[in-house]
Amino acid sequence: MSTASVSPSVPAMNQEPGLSEPQRIANVFFAPAKTFADVRRTSRWWAPFLIGCLLSYLLVFAVATKVGWDQAAENTMKLRPKQYERIESLPPEQQAVAMGRVATTMKVISYASPVLLLAMYAVFAGVLLATFNFGIGTEIRYSQALAILFYSGLIIGLKKGLLGPLTLFAGLNAESFNFDNFVGSNPAYYMSSTDTVPWLYNLLSYLDLFTIWSYIVVGIGFAVVGRKKISTGIAVMAGWYVVVVLLTTGWTALMS
């Protein structure tokens, strides 16, 4: 009679099931470390990308329905005083043509937002990957960096795709709609975008609950996936936050 050898059992800690996609998405808002620990296991990002596309189109639909592209274009140009003054100095027929071009450009960019989002995140993932891998010694893969950004991006998606349309359908005045700042989650929202100095308006718009929240979650994501202290990841993203705010505010000051 032959006896079969019994192999030792595999440790249970390596056999724990991963999170489901709904769990990963929900935990972004309530327990982001759990989501990003699962990103270490598998770096899929198609679900948050598709949700982000859907939320983006919800905002586009709301703007097209409640504001209109011509009004949205005029509101946007008023935030750029020099460019708006040039258009206003043109004869009426040329003004209409110029504003029509602005409206068409905004419409094309809005409907192409999924492609632009993918391209933007592809670049940002590379920049942050280099920052964390070469700056603090993590060993994060590019696909993981993309996943971190797409899951973190759901926070901004919540603002744009849910709260944005809600404010419009709740009765926000179309003439006061600002494509760059349409939810009252920052001080600039409560100020006049035309009467406030542009660089100051831009600076205050970055003191935004959802923007700061998303930067923190990105920092948590890179720290968890890269096996570093969460405080380290948040500190790195705080540095990037300051850089972005200074660059955009400086650019706004030069252009205004």
Coordinates of N, CA and C in Angstrom, one line a residue:
M1 N 0.8 -1.2 0.0 CA 0.0 0.0 0.0 C 0.9 1.2 0.0
S2 N 0.6 2.1 -0.9 CA 1.4 3.4 -1.0 C 0.7 4.5 -0.2
T3 N 1.5 5.3 0.3 CA 1.0 6.5 1.0 C 1.3 7.7 0.3
A4 N 0.3 8.6 0.2 CA 0.6 9.9 -0.5 C 1.1 10.9 0.5
S5 N 2.1 11.6 0.1 CA 2.6 12.7 1.0 C 1.7 13.9 1.0
V6 N 1.5 14.4 2.1 CA 0.6 15.6 2.3 C 1.5 16.8 2.4
S7 N 1.2 17.7 1.5 CA 2.0 19.0 1.5 C 1.5 19.9 2.5
P8 N 2.4 20.7 3.1 CA 2.0 21.6 4.1 C 1.0 22.7 3.5
S9 N 0.1 23.1 4.4 CA -0.9 24.1 3.9 C -0.2 25.5 3.7
V10 N -0.8 26.2 2.7 CA -0.3 27.5 2.5 C -0.8 28.5 3.5
P11 N 0.0 29.4 4.0 CA -0.4 30.3 5.1 C -1.7 31.0 4.6
A12 N -2.6 31.2 5.5 CA -3.9 31.8 5.1 C -3.8 33.2 4.8
M13 N -2.8 33.9 5.3 CA -2.7 35.3 5.1 C -2.5 35.7 3.6
N14 N -2.0 34.7 2.8 CA -1.8 34.9 1.4 C -3.0 34.6 0.6
Q15 N -4.1 34.0 1.2 CA -5.2 33.6 0.5 C -6.5 34.5 0.8
E16 N -6.3 35.6 1.4 CA -7.4 36.5 1.7 C -7.9 37.1 0.4
P17 N -9.2 37.0 0.2 CA -9.8 37.5 -1.0 C -9.6 39.0 -1.1
G18 N -9.5 39.5 -2.3 CA -9.4 41.0 -2.5 C -10.7 41.6 -2.4
L19 N -10.7 43.0 -2.5 CA -12.0 43.7 -2.4 C -12.7 43.6 -3.8
S20 N -14.0 43.7 -3.7 CA -14.8 43.8 -4.9 C -14.7 45.2 -5.4
E21 N -15.1 45.5 -6.7 CA -15.0 46.8 -7.2 C -15.9 47.8 -6.5
P22 N -17.1 47.5 -6.1 CA -17.9 48.4 -5.3 C -17.2 48.8 -4.0
Q23 N -16.6 47.8 -3.3 CA -15.9 48.0 -2.1 C -14.7 49.0 -2.3
R24 N -13.9 48.8 -3.4 CA -12.8 49.6 -3.7 C -13.3 51.1 -3.8
I25 N -14.4 51.2 -4.6 CA -14.9 52.6 -4.9 C -15.4 53.2 -3.6
A26 N -16.2 52.5 -2.8 CA -16.7 53.1 -1.6 C -15.6 53.5 -0.6
N27 N -14.6 52.6 -0.5 CA -13.6 52.9 0.5 C -12.7 54.1 0.1
V28 N -12.7 54.5 -1.1 CA -12.0 55.7 -1.5 C -12.5 56.9 -0.6
F29 N -13.7 56.9 -0.3 CA -14.3 58.0 0.4 C -14.3 57.8 2.0
F30 N -14.3 56.6 2.4 CA -14.4 56.3 3.8 C -13.2 55.6 4.4
A31 N -12.4 54.8 3.7 CA -11.3 54.2 4.2 C -10.3 53.9 3.0
P32 N -9.7 55.0 2.5 CA -8.9 54.9 1.3 C -7.7 54.0 1.4
A33 N -7.1 53.8 2.6 CA -6.0 52.9 2.7 C -6.4 51.5 2.3
K34 N -7.6 51.1 2.6 CA -8.1 49.7 2.2 C -8.1 49.6 0.6
T35 N -8.6 50.6 0.0 CA -8.6 50.6 -1.5 C -7.2 50.5 -2.0
F36 N -6.3 51.2 -1.5 CA -5.0 51.3 -2.1 C -4.2 50.0 -1.7
A37 N -4.5 49.4 -0.6 CA -3.8 48.2 -0.3 C -4.3 47.1 -1.3
D38 N -5.5 47.2 -1.8 CA -6.0 46.3 -2.8 C -5.4 46.6 -4.1
V39 N -5.1 47.9 -4.4 CA -4.4 48.3 -5.6 C -3.0 47.6 -5.7
R40 N -2.4 47.4 -4.6 CA -1.1 46.7 -4.5 C -1.3 45.3 -5.1
R41 N -2.5 44.7 -4.8 CA -2.8 43.3 -5.3 C -3.1 43.3 -6.8
T42 N -3.9 44.2 -7.2 CA -4.2 44.3 -8.7 C -4.5 45.8 -9.0
S43 N -3.9 46.2 -10.1 CA -3.9 47.7 -10.4 C -4.9 48.0 -11.4
R44 N -6.1 47.3 -11.4 CA -7.1 47.7 -12.4 C -7.7 49.1 -12.1
W45 N -8.0 49.8 -13.2 CA -8.5 51.2 -13.0 C -9.7 51.5 -13.9
W46 N -10.2 50.5 -14.6 CA -11.2 50.8 -15.6 C -12.5 51.3 -15.0
A47 N -12.9 50.7 -13.8 CA -14.2 51.1 -13.2 C -14.2 52.6 -12.8
P48 N -13.2 53.1 -12.0 CA -13.2 54.5 -11.7 C -13.1 55.4 -12.9
F49 N -12.4 54.9 -14.0 CA -12.3 55.7 -15.2 C -13.7 55.9 -15.8
L50 N -14.4 54.8 -16.0 CA -15.8 54.8 -16.6 C -16.7 55.6 -15.7
I51 N -16.6 55.5 -14.4 CA -17.5 56.3 -13.5 C -17.2 57.8 -13.7
G52 N -15.9 58.1 -13.8 CA -15.4 59.5 -14.0 C -16.0 60.0 -15.3
C53 N -16.0 59.2 -16.4 CA -16.6 59.6 -17.7 C -18.1 59.9 -17.5
L54 N -18.8 59.1 -16.8 CA -20.2 59.2 -16.6 C -20.5 60.5 -15.9
L55 N -19.7 60.8 -14.8 CA -19.9 62.0 -14.0 C -19.6 63.2 -14.8
S56 N -18.6 63.1 -15.7 CA -18.2 64.3 -16.5 C -19.4 64.6 -17.5
Y57 N -20.0 63.6 -18.0 CA -21.1 63.8 -19.0 C -22.3 64.3 -18.3
L58 N -22.5 64.0 -17.0 CA -23.7 64.5 -16.3 C -23.5 66.0 -16.1
L59 N -22.3 66.5 -15.9 CA -22.1 67.9 -15.8 C -22.3 68.6 -17.2
V60 N -21.8 68.0 -18.2 CA -21.9 68.5 -19.6 C -23.4 68.6 -19.9
F61 N -24.2 67.6 -19.6 CA -25.6 67.6 -19.9 C -26.3 68.8 -19.1
A62 N -25.9 68.9 -17.9 CA -26.5 70.0 -17.1 C -26.2 71.4 -17.6
V63 N -24.9 71.6 -18.0 CA -24.5 72.9 -18.6 C -25.3 73.1 -19.9
A64 N -25.3 72.1 -20.8 CA -26.0 72.3 -22.1 C -27.5 72.6 -21.9
T65 N -28.1 72.0 -20.8 CA -29.5 72.1 -20.6 C -29.9 73.4 -19.9
K66 N -29.1 73.7 -18.8 CA -29.5 74.8 -17.9 C -28.8 76.1 -18.2
V67 N -27.6 76.0 -18.8 CA -26.8 77.3 -19.0 C -26.8 77.6 -20.5
G68 N -26.4 76.6 -21.3 CA -26.2 76.9 -22.8 C -24.8 77.2 -23.0
W69 N -24.2 76.8 -24.1 CA -22.8 77.0 -24.4 C -22.5 78.4 -24.7
D70 N -23.4 79.2 -25.3 CA -23.1 80.6 -25.5 C -22.9 81.4 -24.2
Q71 N -23.8 81.1 -23.2 CA -23.7 81.8 -21.9 C -22.5 81.3 -21.2
A72 N -22.2 80.0 -21.2 CA -21.1 79.4 -20.5 C -19.8 80.1 -21.1
A73 N -19.7 80.3 -22.4 CA -18.6 80.9 -23.0 C -18.4 82.3 -22.6
E74 N -19.5 83.1 -22.5 CA -19.4 84.5 -22.1 C -19.0 84.5 -20.6
N75 N -19.5 83.7 -19.8 CA -19.2 83.7 -18.4 C -17.7 83.4 -18.2
T76 N -17.2 82.4 -19.0 CA -15.8 82.1 -18.9 C -14.9 83.2 -19.4
M77 N -15.2 83.9 -20.5 CA -14.4 85.0 -21.0 C -14.4 86.1 -20.0
K78 N -15.4 86.4 -19.2 CA -15.4 87.4 -18.3 C -14.4 87.2 -17.2
L79 N -14.0 86.0 -17.0 CA -12.9 85.7 -16.0 C -11.5 86.0 -16.6
R80 N -11.4 86.3 -17.9 CA -10.2 86.6 -18.5 C -10.3 88.0 -19.1
P81 N -10.2 89.0 -18.2 CA -10.5 90.4 -18.6 C -9.8 90.9 -19.9
K82 N -8.5 90.6 -20.1 CA -7.8 91.1 -21.2 C -8.4 90.5 -22.5
Q83 N -8.6 89.2 -22.5 CA -9.2 88.6 -23.7 C -10.6 89.1 -24.0
Y84 N -11.4 89.3 -22.9 CA -12.8 89.7 -23.0 C -12.8 91.1 -23.6
E85 N -11.9 92.0 -23.1 CA -11.9 93.4 -23.6 C -11.5 93.4 -25.1
R86 N -10.6 92.5 -25.6 CA -10.3 92.4 -27.0 C -11.5 92.1 -27.8
I87 N -12.3 91.1 -27.3 CA -13.5 90.7 -28.1 C -14.5 91.8 -28.1
E88 N -14.7 92.5 -26.9 CA -15.7 93.6 -26.9 C -15.3 94.8 -27.7
S89 N -14.0 94.9 -28.0 CA -13.6 96.0 -28.9 C -13.8 95.8 -30.4
L90 N -14.2 94.5 -30.7 CA -14.5 94.2 -32.1 C -15.8 94.7 -32.5
P91 N -16.1 94.8 -33.8 CA -17.4 95.1 -34.3 C -18.4 94.0 -33.9
P92 N -19.7 94.3 -33.8 CA -20.7 93.4 -33.3 C -20.6 92.0 -34.1
E93 N -20.5 92.1 -35.4 CA -20.5 90.8 -36.2 C -19.3 90.0 -35.8
Q94 N -18.1 90.6 -35.6 CA -16.9 89.9 -35.3 C -17.0 89.4 -33.8
Q95 N -17.6 90.2 -32.9 CA -17.8 89.7 -31.6 C -18.6 88.4 -31.5
A96 N -19.6 88.3 -32.3 CA -20.5 87.1 -32.4 C -19.7 85.9 -32.9
V97 N -18.8 86.2 -33.9 CA -18.0 85.1 -34.4 C -17.0 84.6 -33.4
A98 N -16.3 85.6 -32.7 CA -15.3 85.2 -31.7 C -15.9 84.4 -30.6
M99 N -17.1 84.9 -30.1 CA -17.7 84.2 -29.0 C -18.2 82.8 -29.4
G100 N -18.7 82.7 -30.7 CA -19.1 81.5 -31.2 C -18.0 80.4 -31.2
R101 N -16.8 80.9 -31.5 CA -15.6 80.0 -31.5 C -15.3 79.6 -30.1
V102 N -15.4 80.5 -29.2 CA -15.1 80.1 -27.8 C -16.2 79.0 -27.3
A103 N -17.4 79.2 -27.7 CA -18.5 78.3 -27.3 C -18.2 76.9 -27.9
T104 N -17.9 76.9 -29.2 CA -17.6 75.7 -29.9 C -16.4 74.9 -29.3
T105 N -15.4 75.7 -28.9 CA -14.2 75.1 -28.3 C -14.6 74.5 -27.0
M106 N -15.3 75.2 -26.2 CA -15.7 74.6 -24.9 C -16.6 73.4 -25.0
K107 N -17.5 73.4 -26.0 CA -18.3 72.2 -26.3 C -17.5 71.0 -26.7
V108 N -16.5 71.2 -27.6 CA -15.7 70.1 -28.1 C -14.9 69.5 -26.9
I109 N -14.3 70.4 -26.1 CA -13.4 70.0 -25.0 C -14.3 69.2 -24.0
S110 N -15.5 69.7 -23.8 CA -16.4 69.0 -22.8 C -16.8 67.6 -23.2
Y111 N -17.1 67.5 -24.5 CA -17.6 66.2 -25.0 C -16.4 65.2 -25.2
A112 N -15.2 65.8 -25.3 CA -14.0 65.0 -25.4 C -13.3 64.8 -24.1
S113 N -14.0 65.1 -23.0 CA -13.4 65.1 -21.6 C -12.8 63.7 -21.3
P114 N -13.5 62.6 -21.6 CA -12.9 61.3 -21.3 C -11.5 61.1 -21.8
V115 N -11.3 61.5 -23.1 CA -10.0 61.3 -23.8 C -9.0 62.2 -23.1
L116 N -9.4 63.5 -22.8 CA -8.5 64.4 -22.2 C -8.1 64.0 -20.8
L117 N -9.1 63.4 -20.1 CA -8.9 63.0 -18.7 C -7.8 61.8 -18.7
L118 N -8.0 60.9 -19.7 CA -7.0 59.8 -19.8 C -5.6 60.3 -20.1
A119 N -5.5 61.3 -21.0 CA -4.2 61.8 -21.4 C -3.6 62.6 -20.2
M120 N -4.4 63.4 -19.5 CA -3.9 64.1 -18.4 C -3.4 63.2 -17.2
Y121 N -4.2 62.2 -16.9 CA -3.8 61.3 -15.8 C -2.6 60.5 -16.3
A122 N -2.4 60.2 -17.5 CA -1.3 59.5 -18.0 C 0.0 60.3 -17.7
V123 N -0.1 61.6 -17.9 CA 1.1 62.4 -17.7 C 1.3 62.6 -16.2
F124 N 0.2 62.9 -15.4 CA 0.3 63.1 -14.0 C 0.9 61.8 -13.3
A125 N 0.5 60.6 -13.8 CA 0.9 59.4 -13.2 C 2.4 59.3 -13.4
G126 N 2.9 59.6 -14.5 CA 4.4 59.6 -14.8 C 5.1 60.5 -13.9
V127 N 4.6 61.8 -13.7 CA 5.3 62.8 -12.9 C 5.3 62.3 -11.4
L128 N 4.2 61.8 -10.9 CA 4.1 61.4 -9.5 C 4.9 60.1 -9.3
L129 N 4.9 59.2 -10.3 CA 5.7 58.0 -10.2 C 7.2 58.4 -10.0
A130 N 7.7 59.3 -10.8 CA 9.0 59.7 -10.7 C 9.3 60.4 -9.3
T131 N 8.3 61.2 -8.9 CA 8.5 61.9 -7.6 C 8.6 60.9 -6.4
F132 N 7.8 59.9 -6.4 CA 7.8 58.9 -5.3 C 8.9 57.9 -5.4
N133 N 9.1 57.4 -6.6 CA 10.1 56.3 -6.8 C 11.5 56.8 -6.6
F134 N 11.8 58.0 -7.2 CA 13.1 58.5 -7.1 C 13.3 59.5 -5.9
G135 N 12.2 60.1 -5.5 CA 12.3 61.0 -4.4 C 12.3 60.3 -3.0
I136 N 11.5 59.3 -2.8 CA 11.4 58.7 -1.4 C 11.6 57.2 -1.5
G137 N 12.0 56.7 -2.7 CA 12.4 55.3 -2.7 C 11.3 54.2 -2.8
T138 N 10.1 54.6 -3.3 CA 9.1 53.6 -3.4 C 9.4 52.7 -4.7
E139 N 8.7 51.7 -4.9 CA 8.8 50.8 -6.0 C 7.4 50.6 -6.7
I140 N 6.8 51.7 -7.0 CA 5.4 51.6 -7.5 C 5.5 51.5 -9.1
R141 N 4.6 50.7 -9.6 CA 4.5 50.5 -11.0 C 3.6 51.6 -11.6
Y142 N 3.8 51.8 -12.9 CA 3.1 52.8 -13.6 C 1.6 52.5 -13.6
S143 N 1.2 51.3 -13.8 CA -0.2 50.9 -13.7 C -0.8 51.2 -12.3
Q144 N -0.1 51.0 -11.3 CA -0.5 51.3 -9.9 C -0.7 52.8 -9.8
A145 N 0.2 53.6 -10.3 CA 0.1 55.0 -10.2 C -1.1 55.5 -10.9
L146 N -1.4 55.0 -12.1 CA -2.7 55.3 -12.8 C -3.9 55.0 -11.9
A147 N -3.9 53.8 -11.3 CA -5.0 53.4 -10.5 C -5.2 54.3 -9.3
I148 N -4.1 54.7 -8.7 CA -4.2 55.7 -7.6 C -4.9 56.9 -8.0
L149 N -4.5 57.5 -9.2 CA -5.1 58.7 -9.7 C -6.6 58.6 -10.0
F150 N -6.9 57.5 -10.7 CA -8.3 57.3 -11.1 C -9.2 57.1 -9.9
Y151 N -8.8 56.3 -8.9 CA -9.6 56.2 -7.8 C -9.7 57.5 -7.0
S152 N -8.6 58.2 -6.8 CA -8.7 59.5 -6.1 C -9.5 60.5 -6.9
G153 N -9.5 60.4 -8.2 CA -10.3 61.3 -9.0 C -11.8 61.2 -8.8
L154 N -12.2 60.2 -8.2 CA -13.7 60.1 -7.9 C -14.1 61.2 -6.9
I155 N -13.2 61.7 -6.1 CA -13.6 62.8 -5.2 C -13.9 64.0 -6.0
I156 N -13.1 64.4 -7.0 CA -13.4 65.5 -7.8 C -14.7 65.2 -8.7
G157 N -14.8 63.9 -9.1 CA -15.9 63.5 -9.9 C -17.2 63.7 -9.1
L158 N -17.2 63.5 -7.8 CA -18.3 63.7 -6.9 C -18.8 65.2 -7.0
K159 N -17.8 66.1 -6.9 CA -18.1 67.5 -7.0 C -18.7 67.9 -8.3
K160 N -18.0 67.5 -9.4 CA -18.4 67.9 -10.7 C -19.6 67.2 -11.2
G161 N -19.7 65.9 -11.1 CA -20.7 65.1 -11.7 C -22.0 65.0 -10.9
L162 N -22.0 65.3 -9.6 CA -23.2 65.2 -8.8 C -23.6 66.5 -8.2
L163 N -22.6 67.2 -7.5 CA -23.0 68.5 -6.9 C -23.2 69.6 -7.9
G164 N -22.3 69.5 -8.9 CA -22.4 70.5 -10.0 C -23.8 70.5 -10.6
P165 N -24.3 69.4 -11.2 CA -25.6 69.4 -11.8 C -26.7 69.7 -10.8
L166 N -26.5 69.3 -9.6 CA -27.6 69.5 -8.6 C -27.8 71.1 -8.4
T167 N -26.6 71.8 -8.3 CA -26.7 73.2 -8.1 C -27.4 73.9 -9.3
L168 N -27.1 73.4 -10.5 CA -27.8 74.0 -11.7 C -29.3 73.7 -11.8
F169 N -29.6 72.4 -11.5 CA -31.0 72.1 -11.6 C -31.8 72.6 -10.4
A170 N -31.1 73.0 -9.3 CA -31.8 73.6 -8.2 C -32.0 75.1 -8.4
G171 N -31.5 75.6 -9.5 CA -31.9 77.0 -9.8 C -30.8 78.0 -9.8
L172 N -29.5 77.5 -9.9 CA -28.4 78.5 -10.0 C -28.5 79.4 -11.2
N173 N -28.3 80.7 -11.1 CA -28.5 81.6 -12.2 C -27.4 81.3 -13.3
A174 N -27.9 81.1 -14.5 CA -27.0 80.7 -15.6 C -26.0 81.8 -15.8
E175 N -26.3 83.1 -15.6 CA -25.3 84.1 -15.8 C -24.2 84.2 -14.8
S176 N -24.4 83.5 -13.7 CA -23.3 83.5 -12.7 C -22.6 82.1 -12.7
F177 N -23.0 81.2 -13.6 CA -22.3 79.9 -13.6 C -20.8 80.1 -14.1
N178 N -19.9 79.5 -13.3 CA -18.5 79.5 -13.6 C -18.1 78.1 -13.8
F179 N -17.6 77.7 -15.0 CA -17.2 76.4 -15.3 C -16.1 75.9 -14.4
D180 N -15.3 76.8 -13.9 CA -14.1 76.5 -13.1 C -14.4 76.4 -11.6
N181 N -15.6 76.9 -11.2 CA -15.9 77.0 -9.8 C -17.4 77.1 -9.6
F182 N -18.1 76.0 -9.5 CA -19.6 76.1 -9.5 C -20.2 75.4 -8.3
V183 N -19.4 75.1 -7.3 CA -19.9 74.5 -6.0 C -19.3 75.3 -4.9
G184 N -20.1 75.6 -3.9 CA -19.6 76.4 -2.8 C -18.7 75.7 -1.8
S185 N -17.6 75.1 -2.3 CA -16.7 74.4 -1.4 C -15.4 75.1 -1.2
N186 N -15.3 76.4 -1.6 CA -14.1 77.2 -1.4 C -14.5 78.7 -1.3
P187 N -13.6 79.5 -0.7 CA -14.0 80.9 -0.4 C -14.3 81.7 -1.7
A188 N -13.6 81.4 -2.8 CA -13.8 82.1 -4.1 C -15.2 82.0 -4.6
Y189 N -15.9 80.9 -4.3 CA -17.2 80.8 -4.8 C -18.2 81.9 -4.4
Y190 N -17.9 82.4 -3.2 CA -18.8 83.4 -2.6 C -18.3 84.8 -2.9
M191 N -17.4 85.0 -3.8 CA -16.9 86.3 -4.2 C -17.3 86.5 -5.7
S192 N -17.3 87.7 -6.1 CA -17.6 88.1 -7.5 C -16.3 87.8 -8.3
S193 N -16.5 86.9 -9.3 CA -15.4 86.5 -10.1 C -15.0 87.6 -11.1
T194 N -15.8 88.6 -11.3 CA -15.5 89.7 -12.2 C -14.9 90.9 -11.4
D195 N -15.3 91.1 -10.1 CA -14.9 92.2 -9.3 C -13.6 91.9 -8.5
T196 N -13.3 90.6 -8.3 CA -12.1 90.2 -7.5 C -10.9 90.1 -8.4
V197 N -9.8 90.5 -7.9 CA -8.5 90.4 -8.6 C -8.3 89.0 -9.1
P198 N -8.1 88.7 -10.4 CA -8.1 87.3 -10.9 C -7.1 86.4 -10.1
W199 N -5.9 86.9 -9.8 CA -4.9 86.0 -9.1 C -5.4 85.6 -7.7
L200 N -6.1 86.6 -7.1 CA -6.6 86.3 -5.7 C -7.8 85.3 -5.8
Y201 N -8.6 85.5 -6.8 CA -9.8 84.6 -7.0 C -9.2 83.2 -7.3
N202 N -8.2 83.0 -8.1 CA -7.6 81.7 -8.4 C -7.0 81.1 -7.1
L203 N -6.3 81.9 -6.3 CA -5.7 81.4 -5.1 C -6.7 80.9 -4.1
L204 N -7.8 81.6 -3.9 CA -8.8 81.2 -3.0 C -9.6 80.0 -3.5
S205 N -9.7 79.9 -4.8 CA -10.5 78.8 -5.4 C -9.8 77.4 -5.1
Y206 N -8.4 77.5 -4.9 CA -7.7 76.3 -4.5 C -7.9 75.9 -3.1
L207 N -8.4 76.8 -2.2 CA -8.7 76.4 -0.8 C -10.0 75.7 -0.8
D208 N -10.1 74.6 -1.6 CA -11.3 73.9 -1.9 C -11.3 72.6 -1.1
L209 N -12.5 72.3 -0.5 CA -12.6 71.1 0.3 C -12.3 69.8 -0.6
F210 N -12.9 69.8 -1.8 CA -12.7 68.6 -2.6 C -11.3 68.5 -3.2
T211 N -10.7 69.6 -3.5 CA -9.3 69.6 -4.1 C -8.3 69.1 -3.0
I212 N -8.4 69.7 -1.8 CA -7.5 69.3 -0.8 C -7.7 67.9 -0.4
W213 N -9.0 67.4 -0.3 CA -9.3 66.0 0.0 C -8.7 65.1 -1.0
S214 N -8.8 65.5 -2.3 CA -8.2 64.6 -3.3 C -6.7 64.5 -3.3
Y215 N -6.0 65.6 -3.0 CA -4.6 65.6 -2.8 C -4.2 64.7 -1.6
I216 N -4.9 64.8 -0.6 CA -4.6 63.9 0.6 C -4.8 62.4 0.2
V217 N -5.9 62.1 -0.5 CA -6.1 60.7 -0.8 C -5.0 60.2 -1.8
V218 N -4.6 61.0 -2.7 CA -3.5 60.6 -3.6 C -2.3 60.3 -2.8
G219 N -2.0 61.2 -1.8 CA -0.8 60.9 -1.0 C -0.9 59.6 -0.2
I220 N -2.1 59.4 0.3 CA -2.4 58.1 1.0 C -2.2 56.9 0.1
G221 N -2.7 57.1 -1.2 CA -2.5 56.0 -2.2 C -1.1 55.7 -2.5
F222 N -0.3 56.7 -2.7 CA 1.1 56.4 -3.1 C 1.9 55.9 -1.9
A223 N 1.5 56.3 -0.7 CA 2.2 55.8 0.5 C 1.8 54.4 0.8
V224 N 0.6 54.0 0.7 CA 0.1 52.6 1.0 C 0.7 51.7 -0.1
V225 N 0.6 52.0 -1.4 CA 1.1 51.2 -2.4 C 2.6 51.1 -2.4
G226 N 3.3 52.2 -2.0 CA 4.7 52.2 -1.9 C 5.3 51.8 -0.6
R227 N 4.4 51.4 0.3 CA 4.8 50.9 1.7 C 5.6 51.9 2.4
K228 N 5.1 53.1 2.4 CA 5.7 54.2 3.2 C 4.7 54.7 4.2
K229 N 5.2 55.6 5.1 CA 4.3 56.2 6.1 C 3.3 57.1 5.3
I230 N 2.0 57.0 5.8 CA 1.0 57.8 5.2 C 1.3 59.3 5.3
S231 N 1.9 59.7 6.4 CA 2.3 61.1 6.6 C 3.3 61.5 5.6
T232 N 4.2 60.6 5.1 CA 5.1 61.0 4.1 C 4.5 61.2 2.8
G233 N 3.5 60.3 2.4 CA 2.8 60.5 1.2 C 2.0 61.8 1.1
I234 N 1.4 62.1 2.2 CA 0.6 63.4 2.3 C 1.5 64.6 2.2
A235 N 2.7 64.5 2.8 CA 3.6 65.6 2.8 C 4.1 65.9 1.4
V236 N 4.4 64.8 0.6 CA 4.8 64.9 -0.8 C 3.7 65.6 -1.6
M237 N 2.5 65.2 -1.4 CA 1.4 65.8 -2.2 C 1.1 67.2 -1.7
A238 N 1.4 67.5 -0.4 CA 1.3 68.9 0.0 C 2.3 69.8 -0.7
G239 N 3.5 69.3 -0.9 CA 4.4 70.0 -1.7 C 4.0 70.3 -3.1
W240 N 3.4 69.3 -3.8 CA 2.9 69.4 -5.1 C 1.7 70.4 -5.1
Y241 N 0.9 70.4 -4.1 CA -0.2 71.3 -4.0 C 0.3 72.7 -4.0
V242 N 1.3 73.0 -3.2 CA 1.8 74.4 -3.1 C 2.4 74.8 -4.5
V243 N 3.1 73.9 -5.1 CA 3.7 74.2 -6.5 C 2.6 74.5 -7.5
V244 N 1.6 73.7 -7.5 CA 0.5 73.9 -8.5 C -0.2 75.2 -8.2
V245 N -0.5 75.5 -6.9 CA -1.2 76.8 -6.6 C -0.3 78.0 -7.0
L246 N 0.9 77.9 -6.7 CA 1.8 79.0 -7.0 C 1.9 79.2 -8.5
L247 N 2.1 78.1 -9.3 CA 2.2 78.2 -10.7 C 0.9 78.8 -11.4
T248 N -0.2 78.2 -11.0 CA -1.5 78.7 -11.6 C -1.8 80.1 -11.2
T249 N -1.5 80.5 -10.0 CA -1.8 81.8 -9.5 C -0.9 82.8 -10.2
G250 N 0.4 82.5 -10.4 CA 1.3 83.3 -11.1 C 0.9 83.5 -12.6
W251 N 0.5 82.4 -13.2 CA 0.1 82.5 -14.6 C -1.2 83.3 -14.7
T252 N -2.1 83.2 -13.8 CA -3.3 84.0 -13.8 C -3.0 85.5 -13.7
A253 N -2.0 85.8 -12.8 CA -1.6 87.2 -12.6 C -1.0 87.8 -13.9
L254 N -0.2 87.0 -14.6 CA 0.5 87.4 -15.8 C -0.6 87.6 -16.9
M255 N -1.6 86.8 -17.0 CA -2.6 86.9 -18.1 C -3.7 87.9 -17.8
S256 N -3.8 88.4 -16.6 CA -4.9 89.3 -16.3 C -4.5 90.7 -16.3

